């Protein structure tokens, strides 16, 4: 997944969407309140090693990129800090398209060897490997040299099998395996380039390609220009509460960021990568956010093949498969896969439990063709979607929601089991192993909170129906 820039068509602006792994490459778990505390000049540590980076980039662009920001180090890795007083609405940076890395930067001798099945993420990964092999002879050497090393990336695509086993209850586990399989598929798709141009890509391994791929998915933005690495802008760290994004100005051919608040000199400047759950943050960027309000859990329901109405239920679902855009989850749009979000205490309608999931449960618990026919008539009389209203038969309505409660209770039990295996961490753990264990714990703890909120609402809903 890529981060997207915002495009505002009237003035040719667009919001970029950021890809898969972030500048927070030291991968600490971030408290949702921690960003507010990174505001004193004392917290800013200017990175002397990068004093020449911005002048180099501005010289290459033949344009001023930023007078408001400087590169520094924070507790979370490399960062951008306010170099002077910044007011809400000020332009923080402008990076011309001419100094952004995209598939268009690949030499023709490479692109002519690539088939249509090779996507732009893989192409930009190839570009990074190409420029990296050139070393100091690369025109992008100052940028390539400042990219994080493989050992600094903690996206789940870099986790070992034993590390991935820590998050097995989460949908992220299967999604990571799918992502790793896709990377390997892309690797073999570009293998011809490595074989034909050994002087550019000598002995490139799957591990090296995965590293480059991870850099793209974690640091690039997607926009109307597809996938682009944006030097300097990719030093910006994430704040889930920020309203600042990377914007693309299509008429002026540059990307920019506008301040969403005031900053004093020394404050770390932050943007929001998107409204992402910890599963997405961990897959794409390699970090988590404590008490993440965007956490969600993927749930799958299936019609048992031994159900005597199996064929009829499948047929009904095939004919009325319309689902709300809000019901589509972050990893898959499968018709039997649903996303649960946290249900706020006191919620009357159970907002957070998708109507499509409740509808699926109502269909699953139908015991007769007549009941299925009634649902089909109801769908035809409304918006075409099935079982969006409580069943008239109270017992069937309770049965449908008790089914959901049972499924979610199993997930609660499984999450609890795995969290207990993670806490406390063995005293000998340190460094990367300790960090990834903490990330796994944050992921599962956030999902458990969501599951418990849904379970509590379902219990109350069923109890209320029983007493009516």
XYZ file of C-alpha atoms in Angstrom:
468
model
C 0.000 0.000 0.000
C 1.293 3.492 -0.824
C 0.655 6.773 0.900
C -1.324 9.080 -1.339
C -0.815 12.762 -1.910
C -3.845 15.027 -1.952
C -4.728 16.485 -5.341
C -6.953 19.526 -5.368
C -8.082 19.771 -8.948
C -9.204 23.424 -8.967
C -5.722 24.564 -8.104
C -4.143 21.284 -9.247
C -3.486 20.037 -5.709
C -3.551 16.445 -4.602
C -2.980 14.520 -1.411
C -0.292 11.901 -1.831
C -0.690 8.509 -0.348
C 2.380 7.170 1.416
C 3.540 3.539 0.931
C 4.545 0.758 3.167
C 7.386 1.355 5.801
C 8.297 4.821 7.397
C 11.040 7.123 8.446
C 10.454 5.847 11.968
C 12.880 3.144 11.052
C 14.047 2.625 14.641
C 10.523 1.286 15.114
C 9.705 2.247 18.663
C 6.084 1.896 19.695
C 4.657 5.402 19.606
C 2.287 6.698 22.225
C -0.652 8.558 20.764
C 0.170 11.404 23.129
C 3.920 11.275 22.664
C 4.041 13.611 19.674
C 2.665 16.501 21.671
C 5.641 16.233 23.993
C 8.223 16.515 21.207
C 7.984 20.270 21.160
C 10.895 21.780 23.034
C 14.107 22.985 21.386
C 15.916 20.627 23.757
C 14.262 17.679 21.984
C 15.789 18.748 18.672
C 19.203 17.334 17.829
C 20.405 18.638 14.506
C 22.000 15.861 12.483
C 25.377 17.299 11.569
C 25.968 14.481 9.105
C 23.144 15.866 6.971
C 24.028 19.564 6.927
C 24.874 19.268 3.246
C 21.839 17.234 2.201
C 19.306 20.036 1.712
C 21.771 22.350 -0.104
C 22.621 19.427 -2.413
C 18.957 18.741 -3.129
C 18.187 22.423 -3.737
C 21.155 22.701 -6.077
C 19.964 19.634 -7.986
C 16.423 21.039 -8.157
C 17.624 24.567 -8.988
C 14.919 25.717 -6.563
C 14.429 26.531 -2.896
C 12.915 23.530 -1.126
C 12.663 24.701 2.477
C 13.875 27.502 4.708
C 11.591 26.434 7.551
C 12.915 22.948 8.331
C 16.158 21.272 9.305
C 17.109 17.604 9.533
C 17.568 16.224 13.026
C 17.338 13.129 15.181
C 14.471 12.220 17.471
C 13.821 9.258 19.731
C 12.218 7.599 16.736
C 14.935 8.153 14.138
C 15.663 10.879 11.609
C 13.142 13.736 11.658
C 12.434 17.269 10.482
C 12.400 20.179 12.942
C 11.240 23.759 12.740
C 14.250 25.977 11.995
C 12.221 29.117 12.793
C 8.740 30.148 13.939
C 6.123 28.512 11.729
C 2.510 29.644 11.492
C -0.521 27.559 10.598
C -0.900 27.658 6.817
C 2.790 28.264 6.098
C 4.354 26.197 3.343
C 6.934 23.921 4.991
C 8.580 22.463 1.902
C 8.284 22.219 -1.859
C 10.007 19.322 -3.628
C 9.948 19.569 -7.448
C 9.000 16.482 -9.418
C 12.404 16.734 -11.105
C 14.150 15.568 -7.913
C 11.732 12.775 -7.076
C 12.541 9.169 -7.908
C 9.949 7.270 -9.931
C 9.843 4.486 -12.499
C 10.461 7.135 -15.163
C 14.019 7.503 -13.839
C 14.943 3.945 -14.852
C 17.336 3.822 -17.809
C 15.763 2.684 -21.086
C 18.102 -0.300 -21.243
C 16.350 -1.590 -18.091
C 12.734 -0.666 -18.837
C 12.869 -2.358 -22.258
C 13.506 -5.673 -20.484
C 10.506 -5.404 -18.156
C 7.175 -7.027 -18.914
C 3.756 -5.550 -18.233
C 3.423 -7.708 -15.111
C 6.119 -5.656 -13.344
C 4.474 -2.901 -11.293
C 5.854 0.515 -10.466
C 6.805 -0.416 -6.880
C 9.079 -3.138 -8.247
C 10.429 -0.707 -10.856
C 11.351 1.897 -8.236
C 12.926 -0.880 -6.149
C 15.037 -1.720 -9.211
C 15.970 1.955 -9.521
C 17.208 2.008 -5.919
C 19.293 -1.126 -6.492
C 20.682 0.379 -9.713
C 21.671 3.668 -8.065
C 23.045 1.822 -5.037
C 25.322 -0.292 -7.243
C 26.666 2.910 -8.840
C 27.825 4.078 -5.421
C 29.362 7.552 -5.438
C 28.992 7.654 -9.219
C 25.226 7.876 -8.811
C 23.663 11.303 -9.225
C 21.439 10.304 -6.280
C 24.283 9.147 -4.018
C 23.609 11.693 -1.204
C 19.996 10.505 -1.009
C 20.645 6.783 -1.446
C 23.300 6.879 1.289
C 20.863 8.329 3.829
C 18.229 5.634 3.372
C 17.894 3.271 6.349
C 19.833 0.038 6.324
C 18.108 -3.339 6.126
C 18.588 -3.942 9.848
C 16.721 -0.730 10.648
C 13.505 -1.779 8.868
C 10.868 -3.522 10.974
C 7.929 -3.921 8.629
C 6.442 -7.368 9.120
C 7.707 -8.388 5.654
C 11.186 -8.506 7.229
C 10.176 -10.695 10.154
C 11.347 -14.284 10.494
C 8.863 -17.169 10.632
C 9.257 -17.347 14.417
C 8.605 -13.606 14.734
C 5.544 -13.782 12.487
C 4.193 -16.610 14.626
C 3.775 -14.025 17.423
C 0.983 -12.316 15.446
C -0.779 -15.391 14.087
C -4.240 -14.417 15.466
C -4.141 -11.190 13.459
C -5.126 -10.889 9.795
C -1.736 -9.204 9.411
C -0.119 -12.633 9.612
C -1.733 -13.899 6.405
C -1.429 -10.512 4.707
C 2.322 -10.458 5.405
C 2.694 -13.910 3.862
C 0.779 -12.670 0.792
C 2.996 -9.617 0.573
C 6.178 -11.669 0.830
C 4.890 -14.022 -1.880
C 4.171 -11.011 -4.132
C 7.687 -9.648 -3.590
C 9.179 -13.016 -4.526
C 6.959 -13.124 -7.618
C 8.161 -9.633 -8.605
C 11.746 -10.680 -7.979
C 11.485 -13.511 -10.500
C 9.670 -11.186 -12.922
C 12.659 -8.794 -12.973
C 15.254 -11.563 -12.907
C 15.848 -11.120 -16.651
C 17.222 -7.632 -15.923
C 19.746 -9.041 -13.449
C 20.838 -11.700 -15.948
C 21.094 -9.370 -18.951
C 22.803 -6.494 -17.112
C 25.165 -8.164 -14.613
C 27.441 -5.102 -14.645
C 24.576 -3.106 -13.070
C 23.008 -5.818 -10.909
C 25.708 -8.255 -9.967
C 24.462 -11.109 -7.765
C 21.291 -9.363 -6.546
C 19.525 -11.660 -4.081
C 15.875 -11.925 -3.086
C 16.887 -10.468 0.283
C 18.394 -7.381 -1.376
C 15.352 -6.958 -3.610
C 13.038 -7.282 -0.606
C 15.043 -4.565 1.174
C 14.689 -2.191 -1.791
C 11.007 -3.093 -2.160
C 10.461 -2.352 1.534
C 12.135 1.041 1.167
C 9.690 1.955 -1.579
C 6.578 0.728 0.177
C 7.576 2.548 3.351
C 8.901 5.832 1.991
C 7.309 6.527 -1.389
C 4.052 8.300 -2.141
C 1.423 7.388 -4.672
C -0.301 10.081 -6.717
C -1.303 10.811 -10.289
C 2.386 10.216 -11.062
C 2.023 6.753 -9.538
C 4.891 5.860 -7.160
C 7.513 8.456 -6.218
C 10.258 8.696 -3.621
C 10.303 12.288 -2.372
C 13.681 13.189 -0.834
C 13.548 15.362 2.310
C 9.756 14.976 2.632
C 10.275 11.342 3.563
C 12.057 12.427 6.758
C 8.685 13.571 8.133
C 7.338 11.349 10.892
C 3.747 10.353 11.604
C 1.205 11.860 13.968
C -2.247 10.301 13.783
C -3.818 13.561 15.011
C -2.133 15.772 12.410
C -4.106 17.330 9.567
C -0.987 17.929 7.457
C -0.336 15.786 4.397
C 1.990 15.693 1.432
C 0.233 17.595 -1.351
C 0.929 17.448 -5.080
C 0.620 20.588 -7.197
C 0.121 19.252 -10.689
C 0.315 22.654 -12.374
C 3.578 23.671 -10.694
C 4.996 20.146 -10.757
C 5.982 19.873 -7.132
C 4.954 18.231 -3.854
C 4.501 20.312 -0.733
C 3.394 20.278 2.888
C 1.335 23.010 4.567
C 1.575 23.492 8.344
C -1.592 22.484 10.184
C -0.502 24.202 13.414
C 2.039 26.651 14.804
C 5.574 25.404 15.487
C 8.301 27.061 17.539
C 11.982 26.675 16.632
C 13.096 23.201 17.681
C 9.640 21.585 17.482
C 9.463 18.359 15.506
C 7.195 18.806 12.497
C 4.852 15.889 11.893
C 2.312 14.865 9.277
C -0.305 12.142 9.101
C 0.454 9.238 6.801
C -3.206 8.253 6.922
C -5.924 6.921 9.222
C -4.200 3.584 9.622
C -4.647 0.714 12.042
C -1.624 -0.794 13.768
C -1.849 -3.733 11.354
C -1.350 -1.374 8.405
C 1.301 0.673 10.193
C 3.253 -2.466 11.053
C 2.968 -3.940 7.563
C 3.759 -0.743 5.715
C 5.968 1.248 8.076
C 7.273 -1.013 10.811
C 5.875 0.768 13.866
C 2.745 0.833 16.003
C 0.795 3.500 17.883
C -0.350 2.804 21.425
C -4.132 3.138 21.906
C -4.551 3.632 18.169
C -8.095 4.915 17.573
C -7.968 3.506 14.027
C -7.358 -0.083 15.113
C -9.619 -2.675 13.521
C -9.950 -6.443 13.223
C -10.664 -8.550 10.175
C -13.252 -11.290 10.676
C -14.196 -14.028 8.231
C -17.462 -15.970 8.196
C -18.228 -18.934 5.978
C -21.354 -20.904 5.173
C -20.713 -24.487 6.380
C -20.766 -26.883 3.436
C -22.941 -29.262 5.441
C -25.667 -26.572 5.702
C -28.709 -28.024 3.918
C -29.363 -24.563 2.450
C -25.716 -24.066 1.422
C -26.407 -23.678 -2.312
C -29.432 -21.426 -1.772
C -27.546 -19.147 0.605
C -24.602 -18.854 -1.768
C -26.979 -18.072 -4.608
C -28.712 -15.392 -2.561
C -25.398 -13.783 -1.667
C -24.252 -13.890 -5.305
C -27.419 -12.111 -6.452
C -27.263 -9.452 -3.730
C -23.555 -8.893 -3.165
C -23.659 -5.088 -2.894
C -21.793 -3.869 0.142
C -21.104 -0.468 1.610
C -17.722 1.076 0.831
C -17.267 1.543 4.574
C -17.558 -2.210 5.038
C -14.543 -3.007 2.836
C -11.555 -3.898 5.014
C -7.973 -2.763 4.647
C -6.483 -6.028 3.377
C -9.156 -7.663 1.211
C -12.592 -6.994 -0.247
C -13.727 -10.633 -0.073
C -17.466 -10.932 0.415
C -17.035 -13.136 3.483
C -14.397 -10.911 5.097
C -15.435 -8.012 7.331
C -13.740 -5.303 9.371
C -14.757 -4.583 12.957
C -13.834 -1.253 14.499
C -14.040 -0.237 18.141
C -17.625 0.090 19.348
C -17.909 3.058 21.660
C -19.403 2.487 25.063
C -23.102 3.327 25.069
C -23.479 2.944 21.314
C -27.100 2.098 20.523
C -26.616 0.942 16.945
C -23.322 -0.894 17.413
C -21.409 1.411 15.095
C -18.126 -0.344 14.413
C -19.721 -3.708 13.678
C -20.452 -3.477 9.937
C -24.026 -3.964 8.834
C -22.775 -6.355 6.159
C -21.369 -8.651 8.859
C -24.641 -8.650 10.782
C -26.481 -9.293 7.517
C -24.217 -12.231 6.709
C -24.920 -13.692 10.151
C -28.680 -13.326 9.592
C -28.388 -15.245 6.338
C -26.223 -17.914 7.956
C -28.826 -18.582 10.648
C -31.797 -18.884 8.275
C -33.387 -22.318 8.640
C -35.772 -22.399 5.694
C -36.122 -21.384 2.070
C -39.041 -19.206 3.122
C -36.804 -17.152 5.405
C -34.295 -16.701 2.575
C -37.078 -15.664 0.197
C -38.254 -13.062 2.719
C -34.744 -11.582 2.832
C -34.592 -11.461 -0.973
C -37.935 -9.608 -1.120
C -36.756 -7.156 1.521
C -33.549 -6.494 -0.444
C -35.488 -5.902 -3.655
C -37.782 -3.407 -1.911
C -34.877 -1.412 -0.481
C -31.374 -0.712 -1.778
C -30.620 -4.224 -2.999
C -28.503 -5.156 0.003
C -29.457 -8.163 2.074
C -30.593 -8.391 5.681
C -29.741 -4.827 6.703
C -32.706 -4.665 9.090
C -33.352 -6.725 12.245
C -35.181 -9.959 11.566
C -38.875 -9.869 12.450
C -38.443 -13.209 14.185
C -36.783 -12.226 17.464
C -35.366 -15.693 18.072
C -33.646 -15.681 14.668
C -32.268 -12.165 15.289
C -30.836 -13.283 18.616
C -29.409 -16.459 17.034
C -27.653 -14.405 14.329
C -25.990 -12.121 16.851
C -25.131 -14.966 19.203
C -23.316 -16.547 16.270
C -21.268 -13.363 15.896
C -20.678 -13.242 19.639
C -19.379 -16.809 19.551
C -16.989 -16.076 16.671
C -15.682 -12.903 18.299
C -15.319 -14.603 21.685
C -13.061 -17.185 20.046
C -10.911 -14.401 18.629
C -10.758 -12.739 22.061
C -9.602 -16.003 23.583
C -6.970 -16.496 20.888
C -5.632 -12.947 21.203
C -5.446 -13.307 24.989
C -3.525 -16.547 24.622
C -0.893 -15.030 22.336
C -0.534 -11.841 24.383
C 0.204 -13.951 27.487
C 3.007 -15.639 25.539
C 4.544 -12.213 24.873
C 4.356 -10.831 28.429
C 6.727 -10.576 30.134
C 9.547 -10.608 27.602
C 12.504 -12.854 28.447
C 15.278 -10.828 30.157
C 17.840 -11.862 27.558
C 15.904 -10.233 24.684
C 17.274 -6.941 23.357
C 17.540 -4.852 20.219
C 15.559 -5.976 17.193
C 14.032 -9.030 18.875
C 12.765 -6.983 21.824
C 11.323 -4.271 19.552
C 9.450 -6.712 17.353
C 8.054 -8.506 20.366
C 6.755 -5.160 21.656
C 5.273 -4.356 18.242
C 3.479 -7.710 18.207
C 2.123 -7.018 21.679
C 0.852 -3.569 20.669
C -0.823 -5.004 17.572
C -2.627 -7.786 19.423
C -3.527 -5.582 22.400
C -5.166 -3.015 20.130
C -7.109 -5.685 18.263
C -8.168 -7.261 21.548
C -9.583 -3.909 22.669
C -11.653 -3.738 19.479
C -12.879 -7.319 19.847
C -13.875 -6.813 23.479
C -15.846 -3.690 22.591
C -17.759 -5.609 19.909
C -18.326 -8.547 22.252
C -19.718 -6.279 24.975
C -22.149 -4.625 22.548
C -23.349 -7.951 21.144
C -23.941 -9.332 24.640
C -25.966 -6.269 25.549
C -27.927 -6.390 22.269
C -28.897 -10.028 22.781
C -29.796 -9.440 26.422
C -31.986 -6.488 25.484
C -33.867 -8.574 22.901
C -34.412 -11.359 25.419
C -36.016 -8.992 27.919
C -38.369 -7.344 25.412
